[in-house]
Backbone as a ProteinNet text record, in pm:
[ID]
protein_1_A
[PRIMARY]
MEPAEAIAAYHEALSAGRSPEAIAAARAADRQSHAELNALRARPENSECFDCTAREAGWAALPHGIYLCIDCAQVHRHLGRHISQVKAINTGTYLWMPYELQVMRSIGNGRAARAYRNAPPKVAAGTPAEVKLKRAQALY
[TERTIARY]
4445.9	4264.6	4213.1	4092.9	4007.4	4003.7	3998.2	3950.7	3881.4	3743.8	3658	3764.1	3753.7	3870.1	3971.3	4018	4123.4	4064	4024.6	3910.4	3869.2	3762.2	3709.4	3809.1	3922.6	4003.4	4045	4140.4	4167.3	4047.4	3947.9	3810.3	3834.7	3861.3	3901.3	3975	4096.7	4284.8	4202.8	4179.7	4142.1	4010.7	3946.6	3891.5	3966.9	4022.5	4087.2	4223.8	4279.9	4371.1	4493.6	4613.8	4743.5	4776.4	4872.1	4889.2	5062.5	5075.9	5291.5	5354.8	5301.7	5341.7	5329.4	5222.3	5188.5	5244	5291.6	5408.4	5550.4	5583.3	5721.7	5735.3	5647.2	5681.4	5640.1	5559.8	5599.2	5688	5721.2	5912.7	5992.2	5999.6	6086.9	6123.9	5985.5	5937.5	5900.5	6012.2	5960.3	6040.7	6138.9	6221	6209.8	6181.5	6091	5934.2	5882	5725.6	5752.8	5835.1	5896.2	5940.6	6038	6016.6	5932.7	5843.9	5764.5	5609.6	5590.9	5517.6	5563.5	5729.1	5817.1	5784.7	5815.7	5814.7	5628.7	5512.2	5365.2	5341.4	5435.4	5359.2	5499.9	5610.8	5629.5	5567.4	5496.5	5409.5	5344	5288.2	5272	5146.4	5071.1	4920.1	4927.3	5001.8	5016	5085.4	5204.7	5246	5204.4	5139.2	5005.6	4965.1	4892.1	4811.4	4671.7	4600.2	4416.6	4403.4	4378.8	4282.9	4291.7	4464.8	4499.8	4583.5	4673	4760.2	4883.3	4973.2	5059.7	5170.4	5274.6	5381.1	5414.8	5415	5502.6	5407.5	5370.5	5292.3	5326.3	5315.4	5440.2	5352.3	5226.5	5134.5	5053.2	4961.7	4909.4	4729	4635.3	4503.8	4449.6	4407.5	4357.4	4204.6	4166.9	4110.2	4096.6	4091	4047.3	4200.4	4316.1	4395.4	4455.6	4472.2	4527.9	4637.5	4723	4867.7	4786.3	4825.6	4826	4964	4952.7	5072.4	5066	5097.6	5120.7	5059.1	5016.6	4838.7	4787	4727.4	4609	4574.5	4727.8	4696.7	4643.8	4681.3	4683.9	4500.5	4424.6	4315	4233.5	4295.4	4252.2	4295.1	4293.6	4338.7	4176.7	4180.1	4079.4	3880.2	3948.7	3836.4	3784	3862.6	3861.6	3907.5	3960.4	4014.7	3866.1	3772.3	3682.2	3659.5	3736.7	3733.8	3734.9	3919.7	4047	4172.4	4257.7	4376.7	4494.1	4583.6	4694.2	4825.7	4911.6	5056.7	5128	5212.6	5403.7	5437.7	5440.2	5477.9	5630.2	5769.1	5908.7	5899.1	5885.2	5995.3	6050.2	5985.8	5971.1	5983	5866.6	5816.6	5691.8	5652.2	5514	5597.8	5514.5	5517.3	5395.4	5393.1	5310.7	5237.3	5115.6	5079.9	5050.3	5034.3	5044.2	4880.5	4792.4	4623.7	4674.4	4780.2	4729.7	4837.1	4914.2	5010.7	4903.9	4866.1	4778.7	4606.4	4578.5	4508	4603.7	4699.3	4778.5	4798.7	4866.6	4855.3	4728.1	4621.7	4525.2	4444.5	4410.8	4381.1	4459.2	4493	4695.9	4510	4603.3	4484.3	4464.2	4497.8	4428.3	4350.7	4290.8	4137.4	4045.6	4095.2	4053.8	4025.5	4037.3	3953	3909	3862.9	3772.7	3613.4	3644.9	3555.6	3472.4	3570.9	3509.4	3528.4	3464.3	3440.6	3352	3208.8	3156.5	3168.7	3294.5	3363.6	3423	3405.8	3407.2	3515.5	3552.8	3685.1	3800.2	3911.5	4090.8	4080.8	4143.9	4147.2	4309.5	4306.9	4486.4	4553.3	4711.6	4762.9	4749.9	4816.8	4818.5	4707.7	4581.1	4416.7	4422.7	4357.4	4368.1	4244.2	4328.1	4305.2	4149.5	4090.1	3908.4	3846.7	3941	3913	3832.5	4008.1	4047.1	3928.3	3897.1	3874	3672	3630.5	3501.9	3512	3618.9	3589.6	3569.8	3696.1	3722	3570.7	3519.1	3342.9	3310.6	3291.8	3178.2	3229.3	3351.2	3383.6	3446.5	3442.2	3501.8	3391.8
1296.7	1319	1378.4	1393.1	1440	1580.1	1677.1	1780.7	1871.1	1785	1841.4	1843.6	1729.4	1734.9	1829.9	1836.8	1954.5	2134.7	2103	2220.9	2264.6	2174.9	2192	2177	2072.3	2098.1	2263.2	2212.3	2443.4	2576.6	2539.7	2616.5	2658.1	2523.7	2479.1	2560	2430.7	2571.8	2702.9	2798.7	2925	2931.5	2960.3	2973.5	2915.5	2766.4	2808.1	2903.5	2983.1	3058.2	2974.3	3005.6	2956.6	3009.6	2880.6	2823.5	2890	2951.6	2924.2	2814.5	2747	2564.5	2550.9	2651	2587.1	2652.1	2781.1	2861.2	2817	2775.2	2749.6	2602.8	2489.5	2387.7	2429.7	2561.3	2605	2669.1	2717.6	2729	2681.8	2593.3	2485.4	2388.3	2389.1	2339.3	2385.8	2506.6	2626	2574	2583.6	2566.7	2425.6	2306.5	2175.3	2246	2328.3	2339.4	2397.4	2526.5	2564.3	2527.2	2415.7	2287.1	2199.3	2152.2	2072.3	2180.6	2270.3	2351.1	2401.9	2478.6	2454	2317	2195.5	2085	2024.4	2100.7	2117.2	2183.1	2293.3	2407.6	2355.4	2250.5	2235.5	2131	2068.1	1925.1	2031	1965	2007.4	2088.8	2022.2	2104.4	2169	2256.7	2314.6	2468.3	2395.5	2532.4	2636.5	2624.4	2746.9	2823.6	2945.5	3001.6	2964.2	2886	2846.6	2961.1	3084.7	3172.2	3240.7	3230.4	3257.8	3210.3	3246.4	3124.9	3166.1	3290.5	3289.1	3182.5	3146.3	3005.4	3037.1	3182.7	3151.3	3213.9	3048.7	3056.4	3031.8	3162.1	3125.6	3163.3	3206.6	3235.2	3136.7	3134.2	3017	3087.4	3052.1	3070.3	2974.3	3008.6	2934.9	2993.6	2883.1	2759.4	2709.9	2707.3	2692.9	2583.7	2586.6	2477.2	2473	2635.3	2701.3	2752.1	2744.7	2782.9	2911.7	3020.9	3124.4	3222.4	3351.5	3417.2	3544.9	3574.3	3735.7	3846.1	3886.9	3965.8	3872.7	3731.3	3684.9	3714.3	3654	3650	3822	3914.5	4090.9	4113.2	3975.1	4002.6	3978.5	3796.4	3743.2	3870.6	3921.1	4000.5	4080	4135.3	4186.1	4103.5	4000.1	3943.6	3911	3941.1	3946.9	3844.1	3821.3	3690.6	3565.3	3625.5	3565.2	3457.9	3504.2	3453.4	3360.4	3418.5	3375.7	3463.2	3388.8	3447.1	3378	3454.7	3473.2	3473	3366.3	3332.5	3351.1	3322.1	3361	3224.4	3103.4	3005.7	3009.1	3093.2	3072.2	3167	3246.5	3362.1	3328.9	3190.1	3213.3	3310.9	3385.5	3552.4	3494.5	3390.5	3362.6	3219.1	3202.4	3121.3	3017	2878	2815.5	2730.9	2713.6	2627.7	2457.4	2376.7	2237.2	2211	2258.3	2330.9	2363.3	2450.2	2506.5	2412.9	2375.9	2293.4	2178.9	2071.3	1979	2022.5	2143.8	2162.9	2162.2	2209.2	2281.6	2089.5	1984.6	1948.3	1831.7	1837.2	1769.7	1850.3	1928.9	2034	2012.6	2177.2	2134.5	2210.7	2259.5	2294.6	2266.1	2109.5	1945.3	1962.3	1936.9	1896.5	1992.7	2095.5	2223.8	2193.2	2195.5	2260.1	2102	2073.9	1962.6	1992.7	2026.2	2086.5	2257.8	2318.9	2437.8	2421.9	2294	2246.3	2374.2	2429.5	2515.7	2676.7	2725.3	2830.8	2888.1	2999.4	3112.3	3072.4	3066	3014.8	3112.8	3018.2	3102.6	3281.4	3327.4	3466.1	3484.2	3553.4	3505.5	3557.5	3600.5	3623.5	3805.4	3860.9	4020.9	4090.3	4027	4076	4202.5	4301	4398.4	4352.1	4382.2	4318	4329.5	4428	4449.7	4358.9	4302.1	4242.3	4053.6	4045.7	3897.6	3904.9	4058.5	4076.7	3986.1	4073.2	3983.5	3889.5	3783.3	3641.4	3576.6	3639.9	3585.1	3581.1	3772.6	3763.6	3619.7	3592.6	3489.3	3393.7	3356.5	3226.1	3137	3237.2	3208.4	3296.9
-925.7	-827.7	-1024	-939.2	-1053.5	-1047.8	-1114.1	-1146.1	-1043.5	-1038.5	-952	-802.6	-818.4	-631.4	-609.2	-715.6	-722.1	-706.2	-769.4	-764.5	-580.5	-541.5	-452.8	-306.6	-343	-223.8	-231.9	-333.4	-385.5	-289.3	-276.6	-280.7	-69.4	-28.3	106.3	136	110.9	132.6	172.3	32	28.1	111	190.1	292.9	399.7	440.3	581.9	557.3	486.8	535	494.1	510.8	513.8	635.2	691.2	812.6	843.3	930.6	911.1	899.4	940.6	876.9	758.4	667.3	567.2	505.6	507.6	425.4	418.1	572.5	572.6	445.2	447.2	351.8	204.6	183.9	68.5	11	96.8	45.8	91	165	151.7	55.5	-12.6	-153.7	-299.2	-272.3	-393.9	-539.9	-478.4	-595.8	-649.8	-544.6	-683.9	-700.8	-653.5	-697.1	-839.9	-867.7	-1018.1	-1133.1	-1019.2	-1131	-1203	-1103.4	-1180.7	-1277.4	-1184.7	-1326.3	-1481.7	-1472.9	-1606.1	-1706.9	-1605.1	-1676.5	-1719.8	-1635.7	-1659.5	-1786.4	-1789.3	-1892.6	-1958.5	-2023.7	-2108.2	-2266.8	-2172.7	-2228.2	-2322	-2472.8	-2566.1	-2550.3	-2470.5	-2423	-2375	-2334.2	-2192.8	-2265.6	-2352.6	-2468.3	-2532.1	-2535.2	-2616.2	-2526.8	-2488.4	-2393.6	-2459.9	-2328.3	-2288.7	-2380.7	-2353.7	-2410.4	-2558.5	-2634.3	-2726.4	-2851.4	-2884.5	-2995	-2971.8	-2877.4	-2824.5	-2752.7	-2801.1	-2734.7	-2625	-2527.2	-2483.6	-2333.4	-2256.7	-2141.6	-2028.3	-1979.9	-1852.8	-1787.6	-1753.9	-1613.5	-1567.7	-1453.7	-1437.2	-1388.8	-1441.3	-1367.6	-1285.1	-1193.6	-1069.9	-1016.2	-1015	-978.4	-1123.4	-1261.7	-1368	-1451.3	-1353.2	-1401.3	-1552.1	-1603.4	-1713.7	-1676.4	-1823	-1859.2	-1947.4	-1915.7	-2044.7	-2038	-2156.6	-2176	-2099.8	-2078.4	-1979.8	-2014.5	-2162.2	-2200.5	-2143	-2165.1	-2115.8	-1957.5	-1914	-1728.2	-1726.6	-1710.1	-1710.7	-1764.3	-1865.2	-1874.2	-1754.2	-1729	-1567.2	-1521.2	-1459.9	-1323.5	-1293.5	-1440.3	-1440.1	-1432.7	-1437.4	-1348.1	-1249.4	-1143.1	-1018.7	-966.6	-844.6	-792.1	-722.1	-745.4	-675.1	-843.9	-908	-1058.8	-1134.8	-1131.5	-1162.7	-1084.5	-1003.8	-976.1	-1072.1	-1083.5	-1178.9	-1135.6	-1148.1	-1065.9	-1191	-1138.4	-1268.6	-1282.1	-1368.6	-1299.2	-1363	-1384.8	-1426.5	-1363.9	-1329.8	-1235.7	-1109.9	-1041.8	-920.6	-872.9	-869.9	-758.5	-663.9	-738.4	-663.3	-592.5	-442.5	-362.5	-402.3	-441	-477.8	-354.1	-351.9	-210.3	-312.8	-230.4	-250.7	-348.7	-263.2	-360.1	-508	-500.5	-589.9	-687.3	-676.3	-817.8	-797.3	-726.1	-759.7	-870.3	-878.5	-1015.1	-1093.6	-1071.1	-1181.3	-1261.1	-1196.3	-1206.2	-1267	-1206	-1236	-1337.9	-1384.1	-1510.6	-1673.6	-1651.3	-1734.7	-1883.3	-2019.7	-2085.8	-2173.3	-2162.1	-2272.8	-2212.8	-2052.3	-2031.6	-2013.3	-1999.9	-1953.2	-2132.5	-2210.4	-2346.7	-2383.2	-2351.6	-2344	-2220.4	-2116.8	-2041.1	-2096.2	-2178.3	-2166.7	-2378	-2432.9	-2557.5	-2632.6	-2593.1	-2673.3	-2608.3	-2610.4	-2548.7	-2636.6	-2681.8	-2772.7	-2841.8	-3005.4	-3026.4	-2933.8	-2965.6	-2903.2	-3032.9	-2918.6	-3027.8	-3016.4	-3146.6	-3192.1	-3085.1	-3085.5	-3016.6	-3076	-2952	-3020.4	-3042.5	-3009.2	-2979.8	-2864.5	-2906.2	-2813.8	-2690.4	-2573	-2438	-2435.9	-2442.3	-2454.1	-2541.1	-2633.7	-2678.5	-2622.1	-2611.3	-2501.9	-2376.8	-2287.7	-2168	-2233.4	-2298.2	-2301.2	-2372	-2388.5	-2429.9	-2286.9	-2224.4	-2128.1	-1997.2	-2017.2	-1974.8	-1936.9	-2140	-2187	-2118.9	-2119.7	-2086.5	-1948.5	-1861.5	-1747.8	-1646.2
[MASK]
++++++++++++++++++++++++++++++++++++++++++++++++++++++++++++++++++++++++++++++++++++++++++++++++++++++++++++++++++++++++++++++++++++++++++++

């Protein structure tokens, strides 16, 4: 699926809400979903945080389809859920819906980097949150 289609399906599914049947199906596929997310995260293009140089990208930002470190995930939380929703991919804490997985499959950090090629440069890991927030606000 093309990124634009995956993002459109994501927004449409959010608007429709989660049915009890969809939640049950996501729960049944939870272990498999997290295994797939961890495999996607292990790809070289997704192993580094999209927003900074941190090597541990254990979080995802939707609908952007990018992999983030925990510090940048916190920054994305400050952007608001209408701009960026973050979910852990390596803890099993969050239930992943099929339309969310499709966004992560369709985009990833490599494809997002090409889409955001005119973005402000990536910051170093350990950069203060205020600086990361200003960059994220300019980018997203």
